[in-house]
Amino acid sequence: MEEKWWKKAVIYQIYPKSFQDSNGDGIGDLNGILSRLDYLERLGADAIWLSPVCRSPQDDNGYDISDYQDIDSMFGSIEDMERLIREAKKHHIGIIMDLVLNHSSDEHRWFLEAKKSRENPYHDYYVWRDGEKGHPPNDMRACFGGSAWEWCPEVGQYYFHQFSVKQPDLNWENPKVRQEIYSMIRWWIDKGVCGFRMDVIDQIAKEPDRKITANGPRLHEFLREMSRETFRGRDLITVGEAWGATPELAKLYSNPDDSEFSMVFQFEHIVLDQEEGKEKWDLAPLPFLKLKETIQRWQTELYGCGWNSLFWDNHDLPRIVSRWGNDGEYRVESAKMLAILLHGMQGTPYIYQGEELGMTNAPYAIGEYRDIETRNMYRERLENGYDEADIMASLHAKSRDNARTPMQWDTSENAGFTRGTPWIKVNPNYRTINAESQLHDENSVFSCYRKLIRLRKTYDVFVDGTFRLLLEADEDFFAYQRENTSCRLLVICNFFGRSRTCPLKPEWEQMELLLGNYSSIEAPEIFRPYEARMYISKMEA
Ligand code: TEU
Ligand code: CA
């Protein structure tokens, strides 16, 4: 297994708007991140993925970019970015940029030109269709609600947008668009970034006349061209967001021949707790056996022919300790259990800001939410007659703002995030859940993550060991083992809040306890609520 640095690395995702404000305007910024590099180095992160900081009208919190080669003034300047890249390197941390290539902002100069006339040289940078006002080309819906077609009176045509009206889809069929994008990527590579996260990259080869968005026919042709023209052969990490990925497709995306990306974010495990064929708002209990089967399939099918990303959280997802752990009595134990379970697997682990503290969801009142997806869903579901209490229950469980409340640093006002008024309310539980109270506590969630990051660098079995699921039909335990020629790793997690006797005792008796989430073990065969243990044994040479 050839050595790529990102196979041993752990990536930390920062949502800049909510990480650390440095100038008192209530909005996180680049100089705020600069001031927290010591914290990130102490955790042991090898790189930080920054959600977009480029110039944007902020309709979708920066995922609507109006200038790919300038920093939005709310986050700082391009000089601040260059300094952050330099200083992060001194802390042995790389910077991964978030590239939003499926669409731009409607305030990007390309679109401002495009809508001037059908003959404008930039018109075909976007996806236009003739039609009559009030009669869109077809009934495709946008991800944030409403039609995916917006009437543009200036040219008497519709333009296509898979996301908000202010996020017109780029036309990847147009080679000029592709070349503009490749030159922008090379510009960022020359700035010294260590990699890229590619936003909804499986949707760029869209064919709206055939209602195709994800996995379009020319997708891998475009991805291979992009790789050849930009990051291929360089020691960069590239991770594509691919909601429609399957293990078969992931073998293309993460082919070790370097033809496309290092890996993708796939979401098959993420969508398990919603009603089949419905939306994420239509809540369903987590099918635990299906979760184990899904994760096992991804681990085994990519072994030796691809590479997994490992994550529970990101800026679009609710916080895992509230979602599949227990954010009440067993918050610390379950947060650590979920960390041990994930970080023992093969792949590159991603830690989302605050996950390393066991930060929780924030059940807000509707007026305290900021996210366009949340606001549109609330309005649409009310209009469609949903019960308001049910709507709020869905938002409390799944709103993206659960992940976007400010980072909880300490017990000072606004959790040390800002001395101004935060752009979104700080979760009131910051007085008990914050970094300052955990940094020097050996039993904290933070210390558990720090140990896991170091274990991944110490034992090759985390990187190249095989994966075998154990107790497949057990309704409480998620257990697996990893093995290579020199080591065996055994991870046993009680995924729920009932104490259980574990039938794997013969397995661990000759093994060394590497890490657990309870400070001591009285009766080894009893796994307490959310108890997790990682055992290791060295094979006879
Ligand atoms: O997300 C892609 C995407 O499909 C998600 O928005 C998902 O549909 C939604 O979160 C499920 O509730 C990427 C970015 O991660 C997201 O923040 C952006 O809003 C979106 O693309 C558009 O750029
Ligand atoms: Ca600021």
XYZ file of N, CA and C in Angstrom, residues 27-226:
600
model
N -18.559 37.580 13.603
C -18.409 36.582 12.531
C -16.993 36.012 12.578
N -16.867 34.713 12.572
C -15.532 34.094 12.584
C -14.739 34.536 11.374
N -13.399 34.513 11.480
C -12.578 35.002 10.368
C -11.206 34.315 10.353
N -10.407 34.634 9.334
C -9.120 33.950 9.136
C -8.149 34.240 10.278
N -8.123 35.458 10.749
C -7.202 35.777 11.855
C -7.643 35.112 13.156
N -8.948 34.800 13.236
C -9.427 34.018 14.386
C -8.864 32.614 14.337
N -8.862 32.029 13.118
C -8.299 30.680 12.953
C -6.804 30.706 13.284
N -6.135 31.758 12.804
C -4.681 31.914 13.070
C -4.405 31.835 14.571
N -5.298 32.447 15.350
C -5.088 32.499 16.811
C -5.354 31.156 17.474
N -5.899 30.211 16.730
C -6.240 28.904 17.319
C -5.373 27.773 16.756
N -4.287 28.116 16.061
C -3.423 27.067 15.485
C -2.764 26.214 16.576
N -2.432 26.814 17.707
C -1.834 26.035 18.812
C -2.805 24.950 19.284
N -4.094 25.335 19.384
C -5.127 24.372 19.811
C -5.184 23.204 18.829
N -5.178 23.545 17.525
C -5.311 22.505 16.492
C -4.068 21.616 16.473
N -2.914 22.226 16.722
C -1.687 21.408 16.763
C -1.697 20.490 17.982
N -2.241 20.986 19.102
C -2.308 20.161 20.330
C -3.235 18.961 20.099
N -4.341 19.218 19.376
C -5.266 18.114 19.061
C -4.540 17.080 18.195
N -3.697 17.585 17.263
C -2.919 16.685 16.401
C -3.418 16.659 14.971
N -4.300 17.631 14.593
C -4.812 17.666 13.219
C -3.649 17.866 12.246
N -3.721 17.135 11.128
C -2.655 17.257 10.112
C -3.005 18.312 9.070
N -4.300 18.562 8.912
C -4.737 19.572 7.945
C -6.108 20.081 8.364
N -6.427 21.294 7.925
C -7.767 21.822 8.197
C -8.449 22.131 6.874
N -9.657 21.589 6.753
C -10.525 21.880 5.600
C -11.330 23.106 5.984
N -11.173 24.185 5.221
C -11.929 25.409 5.469
C -13.180 25.425 4.607
N -14.356 25.495 5.203
C -15.539 25.763 4.381
C -15.302 27.120 3.721
N -15.988 27.407 2.603
C -15.578 28.531 1.737
C -15.408 29.873 2.431
N -14.290 30.543 2.050
C -14.006 31.892 2.555
C -13.848 32.884 1.400
N -14.122 32.411 0.170
C -14.002 33.306 -0.989
C -15.151 34.309 -0.999
N -14.994 35.349 -1.841
C -15.997 36.409 -1.924
C -17.373 35.802 -2.222
N -18.373 36.205 -1.426
C -19.717 35.614 -1.558
C -20.777 36.529 -0.963
N -21.964 36.590 -1.567
C -23.069 37.337 -0.944
C -23.674 36.601 0.260
N -23.149 35.368 0.546
C -23.567 34.633 1.743
C -25.034 34.171 1.697
N -25.584 33.947 0.509
C -26.954 33.411 0.410
C -26.996 31.994 0.955
N -25.923 31.250 0.734
C -25.814 29.874 1.258
C -24.513 29.783 2.053
N -24.296 30.801 2.873
C -23.129 30.851 3.771
C -21.807 30.548 3.068
N -21.627 31.150 1.919
C -20.332 31.060 1.240
C -20.259 29.994 0.165
N -21.285 29.138 0.097
C -21.305 28.122 -0.978
C -21.909 28.708 -2.248
N -21.937 30.041 -2.290
C -22.361 30.811 -3.462
C -21.252 31.826 -3.717
N -20.279 31.404 -4.530
C -19.034 32.173 -4.661
C -19.106 33.183 -5.813
N -18.743 34.423 -5.507
C -18.783 35.476 -6.545
C -17.373 35.854 -7.019
N -16.328 35.361 -6.340
C -14.964 35.524 -6.857
C -14.095 34.428 -6.235
N -13.684 33.472 -7.084
C -12.957 32.289 -6.595
C -11.522 32.622 -6.197
N -11.061 33.821 -6.592
C -9.658 34.152 -6.300
C -9.520 35.390 -5.438
N -10.542 35.593 -4.583
C -10.410 36.648 -3.579
C -11.123 36.190 -2.313
N -10.679 36.710 -1.190
C -11.256 36.331 0.105
C -12.341 37.340 0.435
N -13.469 36.851 0.939
C -14.537 37.780 1.304
C -14.094 38.651 2.479
N -14.363 39.928 2.398
C -13.858 40.878 3.417
C -14.324 40.506 4.821
N -15.455 39.766 4.929
C -15.897 39.398 6.292
C -14.918 38.411 6.928
N -14.158 37.695 6.070
C -13.202 36.721 6.634
C -11.789 37.304 6.691
N -11.551 38.385 5.912
C -10.206 38.971 5.893
C -9.780 39.247 4.458
N -8.464 39.131 4.208
C -7.939 39.473 2.874
C -7.126 38.304 2.319
N -6.743 38.426 1.042
C -5.908 37.350 0.472
C -4.565 37.300 1.200
N -4.096 38.451 1.693
C -2.838 38.459 2.484
C -3.043 37.670 3.794
N -4.243 37.805 4.401
C -4.527 37.038 5.631
C -4.499 35.541 5.315
N -5.011 35.202 4.113
C -5.043 33.788 3.717
C -3.625 33.276 3.506
N -2.809 34.091 2.827
C -1.408 33.683 2.588
C -0.665 33.521 3.911
N -0.949 34.401 4.867
C -0.297 34.294 6.180
C -0.766 33.034 6.912
N -2.074 32.750 6.828
C -2.612 31.556 7.498
C -1.962 30.301 6.922
N -1.810 30.241 5.589
C -1.172 29.071 4.961
C 0.259 28.922 5.480
N 0.967 30.054 5.544
C 2.367 30.021 6.011
C 2.448 29.594 7.478
N 1.633 30.242 8.313
C 1.720 29.981 9.764
C 1.245 28.561 10.091
N 0.213 28.113 9.381
C -0.283 26.750 9.638
C 0.813 25.732 9.349
N 1.577 25.979 8.274
C 2.677 25.069 7.925
C 3.693 24.972 9.079
N 3.916 26.099 9.752
C 4.859 26.082 10.876
C 4.312 25.216 12.022
N 2.980 25.060 12.070
C 2.358 24.193 13.089
C 2.120 22.793 12.536
N 2.783 22.477 11.392
C 2.640 21.153 10.750
C 1.195 20.875 10.345
N 0.516 21.945 9.914
C -0.891 21.821 9.507
C -1.050 22.367 8.093
N -1.682 21.597 7.216
C -1.948 22.056 5.857
C -3.343 22.686 5.767
N -3.549 23.452 4.697
C -4.861 24.087 4.483
C -5.523 23.472 3.260
N -6.736 22.974 3.444
C -7.532 22.388 2.351
C -8.631 23.378 2.013
N -8.695 23.793 0.741
C -9.717 24.748 0.307
C -10.979 24.012 -0.124
N -12.125 24.631 0.098
C -13.417 24.062 -0.308
C -13.779 24.675 -1.670
N -13.737 23.842 -2.708
C -14.033 24.349 -4.059
C -15.485 24.059 -4.411
N -16.249 25.114 -4.748
C -17.657 24.965 -5.113
C -17.748 25.130 -6.621
N -17.653 24.021 -7.328
C -17.498 24.062 -8.794
C -18.783 23.714 -9.547
N -19.795 23.266 -8.858
C -21.050 22.924 -9.557
C -21.823 24.175 -9.944
N -21.661 25.225 -9.192
C -22.422 26.465 -9.399
C -21.597 27.644 -8.878
N -21.939 28.834 -9.357
C -21.319 30.036 -8.770
C -22.440 30.844 -8.109
N -22.086 31.991 -7.596
C -23.115 32.937 -7.137
C -23.690 33.643 -8.361
N -24.919 34.122 -8.269
C -25.476 34.914 -9.389
C -24.851 36.314 -9.401
N -23.996 36.606 -8.437
C -23.270 37.882 -8.418
C -21.828 37.696 -8.907
N -21.506 36.531 -9.395
C -20.193 36.329 -10.031
C -20.182 37.103 -11.348
N -19.038 37.677 -11.745
C -19.012 38.484 -12.972
C -19.407 37.652 -14.177
N -19.108 36.331 -14.131
C -19.495 35.499 -15.262
C -21.018 35.560 -15.463
N -21.772 35.452 -14.362
C -23.237 35.410 -14.489
C -23.784 36.788 -14.814
N -23.183 37.820 -14.243
C -23.633 39.187 -14.548
C -23.492 39.459 -16.044
N -22.428 38.923 -16.646
C -22.240 39.022 -18.103
C -23.247 38.124 -18.817
N -23.338 36.879 -18.345
C -24.150 35.849 -19.023
C -25.585 36.303 -19.218
N -26.120 37.044 -18.252
C -27.554 37.361 -18.353
C -27.783 38.666 -19.128
N -26.664 39.253 -19.656
C -26.841 40.481 -20.447
C -27.502 40.173 -21.782
N -27.038 39.071 -22.398
C -27.652 38.685 -23.685
C -27.268 37.252 -24.034
N -28.047 36.667 -24.947
C -27.778 35.283 -25.348
C -26.478 35.203 -26.149
N -26.047 36.341 -26.703
C -24.821 36.359 -27.539
C -23.585 36.653 -26.691
N -23.809 37.009 -25.412
C -22.645 37.362 -24.587
C -21.696 36.176 -24.495
N -20.364 36.369 -24.591
C -19.424 35.240 -24.546
C -19.511 34.409 -23.276
N -20.078 34.988 -22.200
C -20.206 34.222 -20.944
C -21.572 33.554 -20.811
N -22.489 33.802 -21.804
C -23.849 33.248 -21.660
C -23.805 31.741 -21.444
N -22.995 31.036 -22.228
C -22.953 29.569 -22.130
C -22.070 29.049 -21.016
N -21.675 29.930 -20.093
C -21.026 29.424 -18.872
C -22.070 28.811 -17.950
N -23.363 29.037 -18.264
C -24.453 28.537 -17.408
C -25.424 27.719 -18.246
N -26.440 27.177 -17.586
C -27.367 26.236 -18.248
C -28.693 26.957 -18.478
N -28.974 27.329 -19.748
C -30.180 28.096 -20.085
C -31.130 27.250 -20.921
N -32.414 27.492 -20.789
C -33.394 26.858 -21.666
C -34.455 27.893 -22.039
N -34.890 27.805 -23.312
C -35.991 28.668 -23.751
C -37.257 28.239 -23.029
N -38.227 29.099 -23.041
C -39.516 28.730 -22.454
C -40.351 29.981 -22.270
N -41.498 29.803 -21.714
C -42.359 30.955 -21.436
C -42.379 31.223 -19.933
N -42.421 32.485 -19.595
C -42.482 32.838 -18.158
C -43.654 32.085 -17.532
N -43.407 31.448 -16.398
C -44.470 30.710 -15.709
C -44.585 29.275 -16.169
N -43.791 28.910 -17.227
C -43.845 27.487 -17.669
C -42.416 26.953 -17.774
N -41.821 26.555 -16.639
C -40.436 26.067 -16.645
C -40.277 24.826 -17.543
N -39.063 24.575 -18.051
C -38.809 23.467 -18.985
C -39.253 22.097 -18.459
N -39.101 21.867 -17.152
C -39.647 20.622 -16.577
C -39.882 20.813 -15.083
N -40.269 19.751 -14.401
C -40.718 19.918 -12.998
C -39.598 19.623 -12.001
N -38.333 19.764 -12.441
C -37.221 19.491 -11.495
C -37.262 20.471 -10.331
N -36.961 19.945 -9.126
C -37.012 20.749 -7.917
C -35.587 21.104 -7.478
N -35.427 22.236 -6.831
C -34.117 22.612 -6.273
C -33.983 22.016 -4.873
N -32.724 21.799 -4.444
C -32.487 21.170 -3.134
C -33.046 21.985 -1.996
N -33.098 23.290 -2.170
C -33.586 24.131 -1.064
C -35.041 24.519 -1.284
N -35.764 23.746 -2.124
C -37.199 23.997 -2.325
C -37.439 24.785 -3.605
N -38.667 24.662 -4.126
C -39.047 25.403 -5.329
C -38.519 24.753 -6.597
N -38.841 25.410 -7.726
C -38.398 24.879 -9.018
C -36.882 25.038 -9.170
N -36.274 24.146 -9.958
C -34.829 24.234 -10.251
C -34.592 25.182 -11.420
N -35.690 25.798 -11.928
C -35.574 26.730 -13.076
C -36.020 28.131 -12.648
N -35.194 29.130 -12.982
C -35.528 30.512 -12.640
C -35.616 31.335 -13.914
N -36.736 32.066 -14.073
C -36.944 32.911 -15.258
C -36.029 34.131 -15.194
N -35.323 34.400 -16.322
C -34.429 35.570 -16.389
C -34.963 36.496 -17.482
N -35.704 37.531 -17.092
C -36.358 38.397 -18.086
C -35.364 39.064 -19.047
N -34.140 39.331 -18.564
C -33.157 40.017 -19.434
C -32.930 39.272 -20.746
N -32.962 37.939 -20.664
C -32.697 37.169 -21.906
C -33.914 36.338 -22.320
N -35.005 36.399 -21.491
C -36.211 35.644 -21.854
C -35.977 34.147 -21.862
N -35.155 33.697 -20.878
C -34.885 32.246 -20.755
C -34.895 31.854 -19.278
N -34.912 30.534 -19.048
C -34.750 30.010 -17.677
C -33.295 29.625 -17.475
N -32.802 29.790 -16.245
C -31.499 29.173 -15.941
C -31.716 28.109 -14.874
N -30.807 27.118 -14.899
C -30.930 25.938 -14.029
C -30.134 26.164 -12.740
N -30.752 25.813 -11.573
C -30.024 25.910 -10.292
C -30.463 24.762 -9.387
N -29.520 23.886 -9.096
C -29.856 22.751 -8.221
C -30.019 23.186 -6.769
N -29.461 24.329 -6.446
C -29.559 24.825 -5.078
C -30.347 26.125 -5.069
N -29.876 27.173 -4.429
C -30.755 28.359 -4.352
C -30.802 29.116 -5.678
N -31.775 30.000 -5.777
C -31.918 30.828 -6.983
C -30.641 31.630 -7.240
N -29.928 31.912 -6.154
C -28.683 32.710 -6.281
C -27.469 31.814 -6.489
N -27.697 30.550 -6.854
C -26.578 29.620 -7.119
C -26.768 28.972 -8.494
N -26.651 29.739 -9.590
C -26.855 29.172 -10.933
C -25.801 28.105 -11.258
N -26.265 26.967 -11.791
C -25.347 25.873 -12.127
C -24.400 26.271 -13.248
N -23.140 25.924 -13.114
C -22.174 26.135 -14.183
C -22.329 25.042 -15.242
N -22.050 25.437 -16.497
C -22.206 24.515 -17.620
C -20.868 23.836 -17.925
N -20.666 22.657 -17.381
C -19.392 21.937 -17.541
C -19.203 21.375 -18.943
N -20.289 21.398 -19.740
C -20.149 20.971 -21.148
C -19.275 21.974 -21.901
N -19.193 23.201 -21.373
C -18.455 24.283 -22.053
C -16.972 24.228 -21.669
N -16.085 23.885 -22.627
C -14.652 23.753 -22.290
C -14.048 25.037 -21.714
N -14.645 26.183 -22.072
C -14.108 27.439 -21.503
C -14.322 27.479 -19.983
N -15.484 26.984 -19.552
C -15.760 26.939 -18.104
C -14.733 26.053 -17.429
N -14.496 24.892 -18.031
C -13.566 23.940 -17.406
C -12.164 24.543 -17.320
N -11.728 25.199 -18.378
C -10.379 25.781 -18.360
C -10.262 26.921 -17.348
N -11.333 27.710 -17.201
C -11.313 28.782 -16.178
C -11.144 28.171 -14.788
N -11.872 27.068 -14.566
C -11.824 26.407 -13.252
C -10.446 25.810 -13.017
N -9.886 25.154 -14.040
C -8.569 24.531 -13.855
C -7.509 25.592 -13.561
N -7.607 26.732 -14.207
C -6.586 27.754 -13.959
C -6.743 28.325 -12.551
N -7.960 28.392 -12.066
C -8.197 28.850 -10.681
C -7.640 27.856 -9.676
N -7.809 26.566 -9.952
C -7.281 25.531 -9.051
C -5.747 25.614 -9.014
N -5.134 25.789 -10.190
C -3.663 25.886 -10.229
C -3.205 27.111 -9.438
N -4.002 28.176 -9.493
C -3.676 29.406 -8.752
C -3.645 29.128 -7.249
N -4.600 28.346 -6.776
C -4.628 28.003 -5.342
C -3.498 27.037 -4.997
N -3.175 26.105 -5.917
C -2.039 25.199 -5.658
C -0.759 26.020 -5.494
N -0.598 27.014 -6.356
C 0.599 27.874 -6.261
C 0.618 28.686 -4.967
N -0.547 28.875 -4.340
C -0.613 29.610 -3.056
C -0.114 28.731 -1.904
N 0.009 27.409 -2.171
C 0.553 26.526 -1.141
C -0.471 25.763 -0.330
N -1.707 25.631 -0.833
C -2.674 24.809 -0.100
C -2.273 23.336 -0.222
N -2.754 22.504 0.698
C -2.329 21.085 0.670
C -3.400 20.201 0.067
N -4.525 20.826 -0.380
C -5.545 20.001 -1.004
C -6.855 20.727 -1.175
N -7.856 19.938 -1.645
C -9.161 20.518 -1.952
C -10.290 19.580 -1.538
N -11.368 20.162 -1.060
C -12.646 19.447 -0.895
C -13.521 19.977 -2.008
N -14.184 19.061 -2.750
C -14.949 19.475 -3.927
C -16.443 19.331 -3.649
N -17.108 20.462 -3.579
C -18.530 20.534 -3.227
C -19.394 19.859 -4.308
N -20.338 18.998 -3.904
C -21.277 18.292 -4.799
C -20.671 17.983 -6.159
N -19.470 17.397 -6.139
C -18.717 17.213 -7.380
C -19.361 16.162 -8.276
N -20.224 15.299 -7.703
C -20.857 14.258 -8.550
C -22.062 14.822 -9.302
N -22.315 16.145 -9.139
C -23.482 16.737 -9.813
C -23.095 17.654 -10.967
N -21.790 17.738 -11.279
C -21.357 18.733 -12.287
C -21.713 18.314 -13.706
N -21.876 17.007 -13.948
C -22.152 16.522 -15.329
C -23.652 16.404 -15.556
N -24.374 17.363 -15.056
C -25.860 17.325 -15.055
C -26.398 17.302 -16.500
N -27.534 16.653 -16.695
C -28.251 16.713 -17.974
C -29.722 16.969 -17.661
N -30.087 18.224 -17.410
C -31.439 18.525 -16.902
C -32.570 18.109 -17.860
N -32.284 18.045 -19.185
C -33.370 17.623 -20.099
C -33.757 16.180 -19.844
N -32.788 15.416 -19.307
C -33.092 14.012 -18.970
C -33.233 13.856 -17.445
N -33.329 15.013 -16.757
C -33.514 15.031 -15.295
C -32.395 14.302 -14.565
N -31.174 14.401 -15.185
C -30.006 13.776 -14.539
C -29.249 14.854 -13.765
N -28.967 14.625 -12.490
C -28.092 15.558 -11.766
C -26.850 14.800 -11.301
N -26.988 13.835 -10.387
C -25.801 13.104 -9.913
C -25.361 12.064 -10.946
N -24.041 11.783 -10.964
C -23.476 10.703 -11.797
C -23.839 10.825 -13.264
N -23.727 12.021 -13.828
C -24.003 12.212 -15.259
C -23.020 11.450 -16.131
N -23.381 11.186 -17.418
C -22.553 10.336 -18.292
C -21.099 10.806 -18.446
N -20.866 12.113 -18.433
C -19.483 12.590 -18.682
C -18.717 12.875 -17.383
N -19.301 12.523 -16.234
C -18.707 12.913 -14.945
C -17.236 12.520 -14.827
N -16.942 11.235 -15.021
C -15.551 10.802 -14.785
C -14.603 11.314 -15.866
N -15.119 11.564 -17.042
C -14.304 12.224 -18.089
C -13.860 13.609 -17.601
N -14.824 14.364 -17.038
C -14.472 15.705 -16.528
C -13.500 15.610 -15.347
N -13.753 14.662 -14.461
C -12.907 14.586 -13.254
C -11.473 14.228 -13.622
N -11.333 13.320 -14.605
C -9.982 12.927 -15.014
C -9.260 14.075 -15.717
N -10.008 14.822 -16.508
C -9.414 16.005 -17.173
C -8.973 17.013 -16.114
N -9.839 17.248 -15.112
C -9.500 18.214 -14.058
C -8.246 17.752 -13.322
